[in-house]
mmCIF file with all atom_site columns, C-alpha atoms in Angstrom:
data_model
loop_
_atom_site.group_PDB
_atom_site.id
_atom_site.type_symbol
_atom_site.label_atom_id
_atom_site.label_alt_id
_atom_site.label_comp_id
_atom_site.label_asym_id
_atom_site.label_entity_id
_atom_site.label_seq_id
_atom_site.pdbx_PDB_ins_code
_atom_site.Cartn_x
_atom_site.Cartn_y
_atom_site.Cartn_z
_atom_site.occupancy
_atom_site.B_iso_or_equiv
_atom_site.pdbx_formal_charge
_atom_site.auth_seq_id
_atom_site.auth_comp_id
_atom_site.auth_asym_id
_atom_site.auth_atom_id
_atom_site.pdbx_PDB_model_num
ATOM 1   C CA . MET A 1 1   ? 30.009  3.574   -35.718 1.00 0.00 ? 4   MET A CA 1
ATOM 2   C CA . THR A 1 2   ? 31.813  0.690   -34.121 1.00 0.00 ? 5   THR A CA 1
ATOM 3   C CA . LYS A 1 3   ? 30.511  2.131   -30.959 1.00 0.00 ? 6   LYS A CA 1
ATOM 4   C CA . ALA A 1 4   ? 26.971  0.888   -32.085 1.00 0.00 ? 7   ALA A CA 1
ATOM 5   C CA . VAL A 1 5   ? 28.271  -2.502  -33.519 1.00 0.00 ? 8   VAL A CA 1
ATOM 6   C CA . LYS A 1 6   ? 29.430  -3.791  -30.040 1.00 0.00 ? 9   LYS A CA 1
ATOM 7   C CA . GLN A 1 7   ? 26.255  -2.412  -28.331 1.00 0.00 ? 10  GLN A CA 1
ATOM 8   C CA . LYS A 1 8   ? 25.039  -4.291  -30.485 1.00 0.00 ? 11  LYS A CA 1
ATOM 9   C CA . SER A 1 9   ? 26.928  -7.711  -30.451 1.00 0.00 ? 12  SER A CA 1
ATOM 10  C CA . SER A 1 10  ? 26.117  -7.345  -26.578 1.00 0.00 ? 13  SER A CA 1
ATOM 11  C CA . ASP A 1 11  ? 22.508  -7.499  -26.891 1.00 0.00 ? 14  ASP A CA 1
ATOM 12  C CA . SER A 1 12  ? 22.456  -10.583 -28.893 1.00 0.00 ? 15  SER A CA 1
ATOM 13  C CA . ALA A 1 13  ? 24.956  -12.577 -27.628 1.00 0.00 ? 16  ALA A CA 1
ATOM 14  C CA . PRO A 1 14  ? 23.170  -15.251 -25.059 1.00 0.00 ? 17  PRO A CA 1
ATOM 15  C CA . LYS A 1 15  ? 22.836  -14.337 -21.472 1.00 0.00 ? 18  LYS A CA 1
ATOM 16  C CA . ALA A 1 16  ? 24.420  -16.951 -18.664 1.00 0.00 ? 19  ALA A CA 1
ATOM 17  C CA . GLU A 1 17  ? 22.799  -18.996 -16.688 1.00 0.00 ? 20  GLU A CA 1
ATOM 18  C CA . THR A 1 18  ? 22.132  -17.367 -13.117 1.00 0.00 ? 21  THR A CA 1
ATOM 19  C CA . ARG A 1 19  ? 22.979  -19.827 -10.029 1.00 0.00 ? 22  ARG A CA 1
ATOM 20  C CA . ALA A 1 20  ? 19.218  -21.193 -9.953  1.00 0.00 ? 23  ALA A CA 1
ATOM 21  C CA . GLU A 1 21  ? 18.710  -21.641 -13.695 1.00 0.00 ? 24  GLU A CA 1
ATOM 22  C CA . GLN A 1 22  ? 21.835  -24.417 -13.237 1.00 0.00 ? 25  GLN A CA 1
ATOM 23  C CA . LYS A 1 23  ? 20.727  -26.041 -9.962  1.00 0.00 ? 26  LYS A CA 1
ATOM 24  C CA . ALA A 1 24  ? 16.965  -26.043 -11.546 1.00 0.00 ? 27  ALA A CA 1
ATOM 25  C CA . ARG A 1 25  ? 18.379  -27.751 -14.463 1.00 0.00 ? 28  ARG A CA 1
ATOM 26  C CA . THR A 1 26  ? 21.016  -30.162 -12.895 1.00 0.00 ? 29  THR A CA 1
ATOM 27  C CA . ARG A 1 27  ? 18.281  -31.198 -10.528 1.00 0.00 ? 30  ARG A CA 1
ATOM 28  C CA . ALA A 1 28  ? 16.013  -31.947 -13.404 1.00 0.00 ? 31  ALA A CA 1
ATOM 29  C CA . ARG A 1 29  ? 18.392  -33.994 -15.112 1.00 0.00 ? 32  ARG A CA 1
ATOM 30  C CA . ILE A 1 30  ? 18.575  -35.629 -12.135 1.00 0.00 ? 33  ILE A CA 1
ATOM 31  C CA . LEU A 1 31  ? 15.647  -36.493 -11.721 1.00 0.00 ? 34  LEU A CA 1
ATOM 32  C CA . GLU A 1 32  ? 15.200  -37.837 -15.108 1.00 0.00 ? 35  GLU A CA 1
ATOM 33  C CA . CYS A 1 33  ? 17.924  -40.358 -14.488 1.00 0.00 ? 36  CYS A CA 1
ATOM 34  C CA . ALA A 1 34  ? 16.434  -41.404 -10.962 1.00 0.00 ? 37  ALA A CA 1
ATOM 35  C CA . LEU A 1 35  ? 12.831  -41.872 -13.501 1.00 0.00 ? 38  LEU A CA 1
ATOM 36  C CA . ASP A 1 36  ? 14.904  -43.941 -16.246 1.00 0.00 ? 39  ASP A CA 1
ATOM 37  C CA . ALA A 1 37  ? 16.870  -46.032 -13.129 1.00 0.00 ? 40  ALA A CA 1
ATOM 38  C CA . PHE A 1 38  ? 13.550  -46.598 -11.586 1.00 0.00 ? 41  PHE A CA 1
ATOM 39  C CA . ALA A 1 39  ? 11.818  -47.728 -14.682 1.00 0.00 ? 42  ALA A CA 1
ATOM 40  C CA . GLU A 1 40  ? 14.146  -50.513 -15.777 1.00 0.00 ? 43  GLU A CA 1
ATOM 41  C CA . ARG A 1 41  ? 15.883  -51.934 -12.079 1.00 0.00 ? 44  ARG A CA 1
ATOM 42  C CA . GLY A 1 42  ? 13.147  -50.655 -9.304  1.00 0.00 ? 45  GLY A CA 1
ATOM 43  C CA . PHE A 1 43  ? 13.324  -49.320 -6.317  1.00 0.00 ? 46  PHE A CA 1
ATOM 44  C CA . GLU A 1 44  ? 15.699  -52.017 -4.714  1.00 0.00 ? 47  GLU A CA 1
ATOM 45  C CA . GLY A 1 45  ? 18.067  -52.528 -8.324  1.00 0.00 ? 48  GLY A CA 1
ATOM 46  C CA . ALA A 1 46  ? 18.670  -48.615 -9.287  1.00 0.00 ? 49  ALA A CA 1
ATOM 47  C CA . THR A 1 47  ? 21.280  -47.811 -7.303  1.00 0.00 ? 50  THR A CA 1
ATOM 48  C CA . VAL A 1 48  ? 22.258  -44.035 -6.428  1.00 0.00 ? 51  VAL A CA 1
ATOM 49  C CA . ARG A 1 49  ? 25.570  -44.165 -7.673  1.00 0.00 ? 52  ARG A CA 1
ATOM 50  C CA . ASP A 1 50  ? 24.673  -44.551 -10.965 1.00 0.00 ? 53  ASP A CA 1
ATOM 51  C CA . ILE A 1 51  ? 21.830  -42.478 -10.851 1.00 0.00 ? 54  ILE A CA 1
ATOM 52  C CA . ALA A 1 52  ? 24.850  -39.950 -10.591 1.00 0.00 ? 55  ALA A CA 1
ATOM 53  C CA . ALA A 1 53  ? 27.055  -41.436 -13.200 1.00 0.00 ? 56  ALA A CA 1
ATOM 54  C CA . ALA A 1 54  ? 23.761  -40.797 -15.674 1.00 0.00 ? 57  ALA A CA 1
ATOM 55  C CA . ALA A 1 55  ? 22.935  -37.520 -14.610 1.00 0.00 ? 58  ALA A CA 1
ATOM 56  C CA . GLY A 1 56  ? 27.249  -36.390 -14.166 1.00 0.00 ? 59  GLY A CA 1
ATOM 57  C CA . VAL A 1 57  ? 27.040  -35.322 -10.827 1.00 0.00 ? 60  VAL A CA 1
ATOM 58  C CA . ASN A 1 58  ? 29.403  -36.498 -7.856  1.00 0.00 ? 61  ASN A CA 1
ATOM 59  C CA . HIS A 1 59  ? 27.431  -38.551 -5.651  1.00 0.00 ? 62  HIS A CA 1
ATOM 60  C CA . GLY A 1 60  ? 27.646  -36.381 -2.435  1.00 0.00 ? 63  GLY A CA 1
ATOM 61  C CA . LEU A 1 61  ? 25.295  -33.974 -4.936  1.00 0.00 ? 64  LEU A CA 1
ATOM 62  C CA . ILE A 1 62  ? 22.526  -36.411 -4.773  1.00 0.00 ? 65  ILE A CA 1
ATOM 63  C CA . LYS A 1 63  ? 22.349  -36.781 -1.260  1.00 0.00 ? 66  LYS A CA 1
ATOM 64  C CA . TYR A 1 64  ? 22.776  -32.940 -0.829  1.00 0.00 ? 67  TYR A CA 1
ATOM 65  C CA . HIS A 1 65  ? 19.830  -32.189 -3.021  1.00 0.00 ? 68  HIS A CA 1
ATOM 66  C CA . PHE A 1 66  ? 17.667  -35.346 -2.000  1.00 0.00 ? 69  PHE A CA 1
ATOM 67  C CA . SER A 1 67  ? 18.894  -37.526 1.350   1.00 0.00 ? 70  SER A CA 1
ATOM 68  C CA . ASP A 1 68  ? 18.186  -40.869 0.648   1.00 0.00 ? 71  ASP A CA 1
ATOM 69  C CA . LYS A 1 69  ? 16.819  -42.801 -2.250  1.00 0.00 ? 72  LYS A CA 1
ATOM 70  C CA . ASP A 1 70  ? 13.787  -42.994 -1.074  1.00 0.00 ? 73  ASP A CA 1
ATOM 71  C CA . ASN A 1 71  ? 13.661  -38.916 -0.771  1.00 0.00 ? 74  ASN A CA 1
ATOM 72  C CA . LEU A 1 72  ? 14.480  -39.545 -4.302  1.00 0.00 ? 75  LEU A CA 1
ATOM 73  C CA . TRP A 1 73  ? 12.107  -41.493 -6.178  1.00 0.00 ? 76  TRP A CA 1
ATOM 74  C CA . LYS A 1 74  ? 9.354   -39.437 -4.156  1.00 0.00 ? 77  LYS A CA 1
ATOM 75  C CA . SER A 1 75  ? 11.232  -36.937 -5.891  1.00 0.00 ? 78  SER A CA 1
ATOM 76  C CA . ALA A 1 76  ? 11.223  -37.790 -9.295  1.00 0.00 ? 79  ALA A CA 1
ATOM 77  C CA . VAL A 1 77  ? 7.995   -39.681 -9.418  1.00 0.00 ? 80  VAL A CA 1
ATOM 78  C CA . ALA A 1 78  ? 6.183   -36.010 -7.998  1.00 0.00 ? 81  ALA A CA 1
ATOM 79  C CA . PHE A 1 79  ? 8.219   -35.079 -10.934 1.00 0.00 ? 82  PHE A CA 1
ATOM 80  C CA . LEU A 1 80  ? 6.772   -36.741 -13.330 1.00 0.00 ? 83  LEU A CA 1
ATOM 81  C CA . PHE A 1 81  ? 2.980   -35.969 -12.514 1.00 0.00 ? 84  PHE A CA 1
ATOM 82  C CA . ASP A 1 82  ? 3.900   -32.639 -12.947 1.00 0.00 ? 85  ASP A CA 1
ATOM 83  C CA . ARG A 1 83  ? 5.434   -33.545 -16.130 1.00 0.00 ? 86  ARG A CA 1
ATOM 84  C CA . MET A 1 84  ? 2.877   -35.212 -17.540 1.00 0.00 ? 87  MET A CA 1
ATOM 85  C CA . ARG A 1 85  ? -0.268  -32.463 -15.426 1.00 0.00 ? 88  ARG A CA 1
ATOM 86  C CA . GLU A 1 86  ? 1.967   -29.707 -17.242 1.00 0.00 ? 89  GLU A CA 1
ATOM 87  C CA . GLU A 1 87  ? 1.687   -31.514 -21.256 1.00 0.00 ? 90  GLU A CA 1
ATOM 88  C CA . MET A 1 88  ? -1.633  -32.767 -20.273 1.00 0.00 ? 91  MET A CA 1
ATOM 89  C CA . LYS A 1 89  ? -2.930  -29.242 -20.600 1.00 0.00 ? 92  LYS A CA 1
ATOM 90  C CA . THR A 1 90  ? -6.236  -28.786 -22.849 1.00 0.00 ? 93  THR A CA 1
ATOM 91  C CA . PRO A 1 91  ? -4.508  -26.141 -26.151 1.00 0.00 ? 94  PRO A CA 1
ATOM 92  C CA . GLU A 1 92  ? -6.698  -23.692 -25.960 1.00 0.00 ? 95  GLU A CA 1
ATOM 93  C CA . GLY A 1 93  ? -9.427  -23.096 -28.818 1.00 0.00 ? 96  GLY A CA 1
ATOM 94  C CA . GLU A 1 94  ? -11.051 -26.644 -27.806 1.00 0.00 ? 97  GLU A CA 1
ATOM 95  C CA . GLU A 1 95  ? -13.676 -25.581 -25.242 1.00 0.00 ? 98  GLU A CA 1
ATOM 96  C CA . GLY A 1 96  ? -15.560 -25.183 -28.016 1.00 0.00 ? 99  GLY A CA 1
ATOM 97  C CA . MET A 1 97  ? -15.484 -28.823 -29.615 1.00 0.00 ? 100 MET A CA 1
ATOM 98  C CA . SER A 1 98  ? -18.303 -31.048 -29.330 1.00 0.00 ? 101 SER A CA 1
ATOM 99  C CA . SER A 1 99  ? -17.059 -33.719 -26.144 1.00 0.00 ? 102 SER A CA 1
ATOM 100 C CA . LEU A 1 100 ? -16.634 -36.811 -29.014 1.00 0.00 ? 103 LEU A CA 1
ATOM 101 C CA . GLU A 1 101 ? -13.576 -34.611 -30.314 1.00 0.00 ? 104 GLU A CA 1
ATOM 102 C CA . GLN A 1 102 ? -12.683 -33.490 -26.941 1.00 0.00 ? 105 GLN A CA 1
ATOM 103 C CA . LEU A 1 103 ? -12.244 -36.776 -25.936 1.00 0.00 ? 106 LEU A CA 1
ATOM 104 C CA . LYS A 1 104 ? -10.263 -38.216 -29.129 1.00 0.00 ? 107 LYS A CA 1
ATOM 105 C CA . SER A 1 105 ? -8.308  -35.135 -28.445 1.00 0.00 ? 108 SER A CA 1
ATOM 106 C CA . TRP A 1 106 ? -6.891  -36.219 -25.195 1.00 0.00 ? 109 TRP A CA 1
ATOM 107 C CA . ILE A 1 107 ? -6.899  -39.812 -26.047 1.00 0.00 ? 110 ILE A CA 1
ATOM 108 C CA . ARG A 1 108 ? -4.277  -38.017 -29.025 1.00 0.00 ? 111 ARG A CA 1
ATOM 109 C CA . ARG A 1 109 ? -2.592  -36.321 -26.663 1.00 0.00 ? 112 ARG A CA 1
ATOM 110 C CA . TYR A 1 110 ? -2.269  -39.258 -23.719 1.00 0.00 ? 113 TYR A CA 1
ATOM 111 C CA . VAL A 1 111 ? -0.959  -41.857 -26.854 1.00 0.00 ? 114 VAL A CA 1
ATOM 112 C CA . ALA A 1 112 ? 2.218   -39.357 -27.631 1.00 0.00 ? 115 ALA A CA 1
ATOM 113 C CA . TYR A 1 113 ? 2.506   -38.525 -24.044 1.00 0.00 ? 116 TYR A CA 1
ATOM 114 C CA . CYS A 1 114 ? 3.660   -42.331 -23.237 1.00 0.00 ? 117 CYS A CA 1
ATOM 115 C CA . ALA A 1 115 ? 5.461   -42.773 -26.242 1.00 0.00 ? 118 ALA A CA 1
ATOM 116 C CA . ARG A 1 116 ? 7.581   -39.695 -25.066 1.00 0.00 ? 119 ARG A CA 1
ATOM 117 C CA . HIS A 1 117 ? 7.136   -40.574 -21.514 1.00 0.00 ? 120 HIS A CA 1
ATOM 118 C CA . PRO A 1 118 ? 7.526   -44.186 -21.141 1.00 0.00 ? 121 PRO A CA 1
ATOM 119 C CA . GLU A 1 119 ? 9.104   -44.398 -17.752 1.00 0.00 ? 122 GLU A CA 1
ATOM 120 C CA . HIS A 1 120 ? 6.080   -43.955 -16.995 1.00 0.00 ? 123 HIS A CA 1
ATOM 121 C CA . ALA A 1 121 ? 4.770   -46.491 -17.267 1.00 0.00 ? 124 ALA A CA 1
ATOM 122 C CA . ARG A 1 122 ? 7.198   -48.416 -16.180 1.00 0.00 ? 125 ARG A CA 1
ATOM 123 C CA . ILE A 1 123 ? 8.095   -47.115 -12.682 1.00 0.00 ? 126 ILE A CA 1
ATOM 124 C CA . MET A 1 124 ? 4.320   -47.538 -11.535 1.00 0.00 ? 127 MET A CA 1
ATOM 125 C CA . VAL A 1 125 ? 4.437   -51.466 -13.184 1.00 0.00 ? 128 VAL A CA 1
ATOM 126 C CA . GLN A 1 126 ? 7.343   -51.872 -11.522 1.00 0.00 ? 129 GLN A CA 1
ATOM 127 C CA . GLU A 1 127 ? 6.076   -50.533 -7.652  1.00 0.00 ? 130 GLU A CA 1
ATOM 128 C CA . SER A 1 128 ? 2.782   -51.786 -8.782  1.00 0.00 ? 131 SER A CA 1
ATOM 129 C CA . ILE A 1 129 ? 3.827   -55.540 -8.889  1.00 0.00 ? 132 ILE A CA 1
ATOM 130 C CA . ARG A 1 130 ? 3.702   -55.009 -4.670  1.00 0.00 ? 133 ARG A CA 1
ATOM 131 C CA . ASP A 1 131 ? 2.156   -52.952 -1.813  1.00 0.00 ? 134 ASP A CA 1
ATOM 132 C CA . SER A 1 132 ? 4.576   -50.753 -0.426  1.00 0.00 ? 135 SER A CA 1
ATOM 133 C CA . ASP A 1 133 ? 4.272   -47.229 1.093   1.00 0.00 ? 136 ASP A CA 1
ATOM 134 C CA . ARG A 1 134 ? 5.829   -45.889 -2.127  1.00 0.00 ? 137 ARG A CA 1
ATOM 135 C CA . LEU A 1 135 ? 2.643   -47.523 -4.183  1.00 0.00 ? 138 LEU A CA 1
ATOM 136 C CA . ARG A 1 136 ? 0.528   -45.785 -1.561  1.00 0.00 ? 139 ARG A CA 1
ATOM 137 C CA . TRP A 1 137 ? 2.063   -42.441 -1.329  1.00 0.00 ? 140 TRP A CA 1
ATOM 138 C CA . ALA A 1 138 ? 2.249   -41.580 -4.926  1.00 0.00 ? 141 ALA A CA 1
ATOM 139 C CA . VAL A 1 139 ? -1.849  -43.214 -5.306  1.00 0.00 ? 142 VAL A CA 1
ATOM 140 C CA . ASN A 1 140 ? -2.254  -40.538 -2.622  1.00 0.00 ? 143 ASN A CA 1
ATOM 141 C CA . ASN A 1 141 ? -0.667  -37.750 -3.691  1.00 0.00 ? 144 ASN A CA 1
ATOM 142 C CA . PHE A 1 142 ? -1.017  -37.946 -7.833  1.00 0.00 ? 145 PHE A CA 1
ATOM 143 C CA . ILE A 1 143 ? -2.680  -40.815 -8.990  1.00 0.00 ? 146 ILE A CA 1
ATOM 144 C CA . LYS A 1 144 ? -6.388  -41.282 -6.917  1.00 0.00 ? 147 LYS A CA 1
ATOM 145 C CA . PRO A 1 145 ? -7.095  -37.092 -7.286  1.00 0.00 ? 148 PRO A CA 1
ATOM 146 C CA . ASP A 1 146 ? -6.245  -37.454 -11.374 1.00 0.00 ? 149 ASP A CA 1
ATOM 147 C CA . HIS A 1 147 ? -8.982  -40.359 -11.117 1.00 0.00 ? 150 HIS A CA 1
ATOM 148 C CA . ASP A 1 148 ? -11.106 -38.664 -9.037  1.00 0.00 ? 151 ASP A CA 1
ATOM 149 C CA . LEU A 1 149 ? -10.970 -35.731 -10.841 1.00 0.00 ? 152 LEU A CA 1
ATOM 150 C CA . ARG A 1 150 ? -12.044 -37.434 -14.137 1.00 0.00 ? 153 ARG A CA 1
ATOM 151 C CA . ALA A 1 151 ? -15.302 -38.950 -12.215 1.00 0.00 ? 154 ALA A CA 1
ATOM 152 C CA . LYS A 1 152 ? -17.513 -35.979 -13.659 1.00 0.00 ? 155 LYS A CA 1
ATOM 153 C CA . LEU A 1 153 ? -15.932 -36.048 -17.236 1.00 0.00 ? 156 LEU A CA 1
ATOM 154 C CA . TYR A 1 154 ? -17.012 -39.800 -17.062 1.00 0.00 ? 157 TYR A CA 1
ATOM 155 C CA . GLU A 1 155 ? -20.043 -39.685 -16.179 1.00 0.00 ? 158 GLU A CA 1
ATOM 156 C CA . LYS A 1 156 ? -21.082 -37.084 -18.628 1.00 0.00 ? 159 LYS A CA 1
ATOM 157 C CA . HIS A 1 157 ? -19.441 -39.287 -21.165 1.00 0.00 ? 160 HIS A CA 1
ATOM 158 C CA . VAL A 1 158 ? -21.232 -42.366 -20.103 1.00 0.00 ? 161 VAL A CA 1
ATOM 159 C CA . ARG A 1 159 ? -24.888 -40.050 -19.751 1.00 0.00 ? 162 ARG A CA 1
ATOM 160 C CA . GLU A 1 160 ? -23.836 -38.565 -24.075 1.00 0.00 ? 163 GLU A CA 1
ATOM 161 C CA . GLY A 1 161 ? -23.224 -42.214 -24.746 1.00 0.00 ? 164 GLY A CA 1
ATOM 162 C CA . LEU A 1 162 ? -19.434 -42.029 -25.689 1.00 0.00 ? 165 LEU A CA 1
ATOM 163 C CA . TYR A 1 163 ? -18.650 -44.844 -23.056 1.00 0.00 ? 166 TYR A CA 1
ATOM 164 C CA . PRO A 1 164 ? -20.614 -47.602 -22.337 1.00 0.00 ? 167 PRO A CA 1
ATOM 165 C CA . ASN A 1 165 ? -22.242 -48.249 -18.733 1.00 0.00 ? 168 ASN A CA 1
ATOM 166 C CA . ILE A 1 166 ? -19.255 -50.141 -17.704 1.00 0.00 ? 169 ILE A CA 1
ATOM 167 C CA . PRO A 1 167 ? -17.561 -49.492 -13.786 1.00 0.00 ? 170 PRO A CA 1
ATOM 168 C CA . ARG A 1 168 ? -15.044 -46.224 -13.954 1.00 0.00 ? 171 ARG A CA 1
ATOM 169 C CA . HIS A 1 169 ? -12.514 -48.268 -12.949 1.00 0.00 ? 172 HIS A CA 1
ATOM 170 C CA . SER A 1 170 ? -12.550 -51.192 -16.027 1.00 0.00 ? 173 SER A CA 1
ATOM 171 C CA . ILE A 1 171 ? -12.868 -47.699 -18.347 1.00 0.00 ? 174 ILE A CA 1
ATOM 172 C CA . ASN A 1 172 ? -10.134 -45.844 -16.364 1.00 0.00 ? 175 ASN A CA 1
ATOM 173 C CA . TYR A 1 173 ? -7.473  -48.959 -16.448 1.00 0.00 ? 176 TYR A CA 1
ATOM 174 C CA . ILE A 1 174 ? -8.910  -50.324 -20.277 1.00 0.00 ? 177 ILE A CA 1
ATOM 175 C CA . ILE A 1 175 ? -7.952  -46.344 -21.704 1.00 0.00 ? 178 ILE A CA 1
ATOM 176 C CA . VAL A 1 176 ? -4.771  -46.333 -20.313 1.00 0.00 ? 179 VAL A CA 1
ATOM 177 C CA . ALA A 1 177 ? -3.223  -49.564 -20.869 1.00 0.00 ? 180 ALA A CA 1
ATOM 178 C CA . VAL A 1 178 ? -3.863  -49.683 -24.549 1.00 0.00 ? 181 VAL A CA 1
ATOM 179 C CA . SER A 1 179 ? -2.440  -46.341 -24.750 1.00 0.00 ? 182 SER A CA 1
ATOM 180 C CA . GLN A 1 180 ? 0.288   -47.241 -22.855 1.00 0.00 ? 183 GLN A CA 1
ATOM 181 C CA . TYR A 1 181 ? 1.386   -50.740 -23.780 1.00 0.00 ? 184 TYR A CA 1
ATOM 182 C CA . LEU A 1 182 ? 2.730   -50.325 -27.158 1.00 0.00 ? 185 LEU A CA 1
ATOM 183 C CA . SER A 1 183 ? 4.908   -47.265 -25.966 1.00 0.00 ? 186 SER A CA 1
ATOM 184 C CA . MET A 1 184 ? 5.730   -49.499 -23.127 1.00 0.00 ? 187 MET A CA 1
ATOM 185 C CA . LEU A 1 185 ? 6.641   -53.021 -24.449 1.00 0.00 ? 188 LEU A CA 1
ATOM 186 C CA . ALA A 1 186 ? 8.683   -50.991 -27.166 1.00 0.00 ? 189 ALA A CA 1
ATOM 187 C CA . HIS A 1 187 ? 11.126  -53.678 -27.476 1.00 0.00 ? 190 HIS A CA 1
ATOM 188 C CA . GLU A 1 188 ? 8.699   -56.541 -28.120 1.00 0.00 ? 191 GLU A CA 1
ATOM 189 C CA . VAL A 1 189 ? 7.187   -55.103 -29.724 1.00 0.00 ? 192 VAL A CA 1
ATOM 190 C CA . LYS A 1 190 ? 10.473  -54.123 -32.099 1.00 0.00 ? 193 LYS A CA 1
ATOM 191 C CA . LEU A 1 191 ? 10.855  -57.603 -32.233 1.00 0.00 ? 194 LEU A CA 1
ATOM 192 C CA . ILE A 1 192 ? 7.475   -58.978 -32.906 1.00 0.00 ? 195 ILE A CA 1
ATOM 193 C CA . TYR A 1 193 ? 5.935   -56.715 -36.457 1.00 0.00 ? 196 TYR A CA 1
ATOM 194 C CA . GLY A 1 194 ? 9.414   -54.471 -36.435 1.00 0.00 ? 197 GLY A CA 1
ATOM 195 C CA . ILE A 1 195 ? 8.741   -51.417 -35.876 1.00 0.00 ? 198 ILE A CA 1
ATOM 196 C CA . ASP A 1 196 ? 9.470   -48.213 -33.975 1.00 0.00 ? 199 ASP A CA 1
ATOM 197 C CA . ALA A 1 197 ? 7.027   -47.786 -31.288 1.00 0.00 ? 200 ALA A CA 1
ATOM 198 C CA . SER A 1 198 ? 8.420   -44.269 -30.811 1.00 0.00 ? 201 SER A CA 1
ATOM 199 C CA . ASP A 1 199 ? 8.403   -43.746 -34.511 1.00 0.00 ? 202 ASP A CA 1
ATOM 200 C CA . PRO A 1 200 ? 5.911   -40.363 -34.696 1.00 0.00 ? 203 PRO A CA 1
ATOM 201 C CA . LYS A 1 201 ? 3.849   -41.883 -37.520 1.00 0.00 ? 204 LYS A CA 1
ATOM 202 C CA . VAL A 1 202 ? 3.792   -45.601 -35.146 1.00 0.00 ? 205 VAL A CA 1
ATOM 203 C CA . ILE A 1 203 ? 1.751   -42.992 -32.858 1.00 0.00 ? 206 ILE A CA 1
ATOM 204 C CA . ASP A 1 204 ? -0.205  -41.446 -34.594 1.00 0.00 ? 207 ASP A CA 1
ATOM 205 C CA . GLN A 1 205 ? -1.520  -44.653 -36.545 1.00 0.00 ? 208 GLN A CA 1
ATOM 206 C CA . HIS A 1 206 ? -1.747  -45.924 -32.822 1.00 0.00 ? 209 HIS A CA 1
ATOM 207 C CA . ALA A 1 207 ? -4.108  -43.162 -31.685 1.00 0.00 ? 210 ALA A CA 1
ATOM 208 C CA . ASP A 1 208 ? -5.864  -43.090 -34.775 1.00 0.00 ? 211 ASP A CA 1
ATOM 209 C CA . ALA A 1 209 ? -6.105  -46.985 -33.826 1.00 0.00 ? 212 ALA A CA 1
ATOM 210 C CA . ILE A 1 210 ? -7.822  -46.580 -30.317 1.00 0.00 ? 213 ILE A CA 1
ATOM 211 C CA . ILE A 1 211 ? -9.833  -43.702 -31.755 1.00 0.00 ? 214 ILE A CA 1
ATOM 212 C CA . GLU A 1 212 ? -11.390 -46.462 -34.370 1.00 0.00 ? 215 GLU A CA 1
ATOM 213 C CA . LEU A 1 213 ? -11.646 -48.965 -32.234 1.00 0.00 ? 216 LEU A CA 1
ATOM 214 C CA . PHE A 1 214 ? -13.952 -47.771 -29.597 1.00 0.00 ? 217 PHE A CA 1
ATOM 215 C CA . PHE A 1 215 ? -15.842 -44.333 -31.527 1.00 0.00 ? 218 PHE A CA 1
ATOM 216 C CA . ASN A 1 216 ? -16.405 -45.362 -35.376 1.00 0.00 ? 219 ASN A CA 1
ATOM 217 C CA . HIS A 1 217 ? -15.910 -49.485 -35.351 1.00 0.00 ? 220 HIS A CA 1
ATOM 218 C CA . SER A 1 218 ? -19.265 -50.875 -34.518 1.00 0.00 ? 221 SER A CA 1
ATOM 219 C CA . VAL A 1 219 ? -19.873 -55.134 -34.688 1.00 0.00 ? 222 VAL A CA 1
ATOM 220 C CA . PRO A 1 220 ? -22.383 -55.919 -37.682 1.00 0.00 ? 223 PRO A CA 1
ATOM 221 C CA . GLY A 1 221 ? -25.458 -57.231 -36.852 1.00 0.00 ? 224 GLY A CA 1
ATOM 222 C CA . SER A 1 222 ? -24.839 -56.392 -33.516 1.00 0.00 ? 225 SER A CA 1
ATOM 223 C CA . ASP A 1 223 ? -27.122 -54.079 -30.831 1.00 0.00 ? 226 ASP A CA 1
ATOM 224 C CA . ILE A 1 224 ? -24.371 -53.369 -28.009 1.00 0.00 ? 227 ILE A CA 1
ATOM 225 C CA . SER A 1 225 ? -27.803 -51.051 -26.411 1.00 0.00 ? 228 SER A CA 1
ATOM 226 C CA . THR A 1 226 ? -29.556 -54.679 -24.887 1.00 0.00 ? 229 THR A CA 1
ATOM 227 C CA . ALA A 1 227 ? -26.928 -56.291 -23.531 1.00 0.00 ? 230 ALA A CA 1
ATOM 228 C CA . PRO A 1 228 ? -26.563 -56.106 -19.267 1.00 0.00 ? 231 PRO A CA 1
ATOM 229 C CA . ARG A 1 229 ? -25.438 -52.956 -17.864 1.00 0.00 ? 232 ARG A CA 1
ATOM 230 C CA . ASN A 1 230 ? -24.072 -52.634 -14.829 1.00 0.00 ? 233 ASN A CA 1
ATOM 231 C CA . LYS A 1 231 ? -23.814 -49.889 -12.393 1.00 0.00 ? 234 LYS A CA 1
ATOM 232 C CA . PRO A 1 232 ? -20.450 -47.622 -12.106 1.00 0.00 ? 235 PRO A CA 1
#
């Protein structure tokens, strides 16, 4: 009896992390702290020592893993986009939904993603203020491929009447901006409206507002179908 109880206790005990798992967890913590620092202070203002202190690791460990600050920035941004692609995956079962419902679902997921990770928009704004090799690297490796991937979907949405036939770059940045800015400017929003942009209720309301504005609302007495159209 005693032997059986001991066996059960041993089976239920949490497994100790392997060396590889510890390294992966430490690396992820460093990258998350790096993203926060680069998003808040920019590449020039962020220091490796401050990032190390925030992550609770030795400064030399960052140099060991990433060699220098430029490579740390690239690794952090790669981590950022990998995480976004993972969190933005289409849920199972959506294939049978209409294009409109799929688009609404995507907007809800994207607004929620932006609220969870406001550092994403902030770090890209920091880099986009001026041209740089880092910005070009991020555009070539992540941003442009993502935009190109959505090109056919944009054309499909135009054909189905979900989007007006306006330039693709316009609709892309309109949707991105309206989804990101409430969270990216969370401190400003708090001071003006007294609301917490990370509150799940506020996030849901913001997604609902975007969907209402883009897909449900129309101006009484107007006929937007007669307005001049520009080819994408």
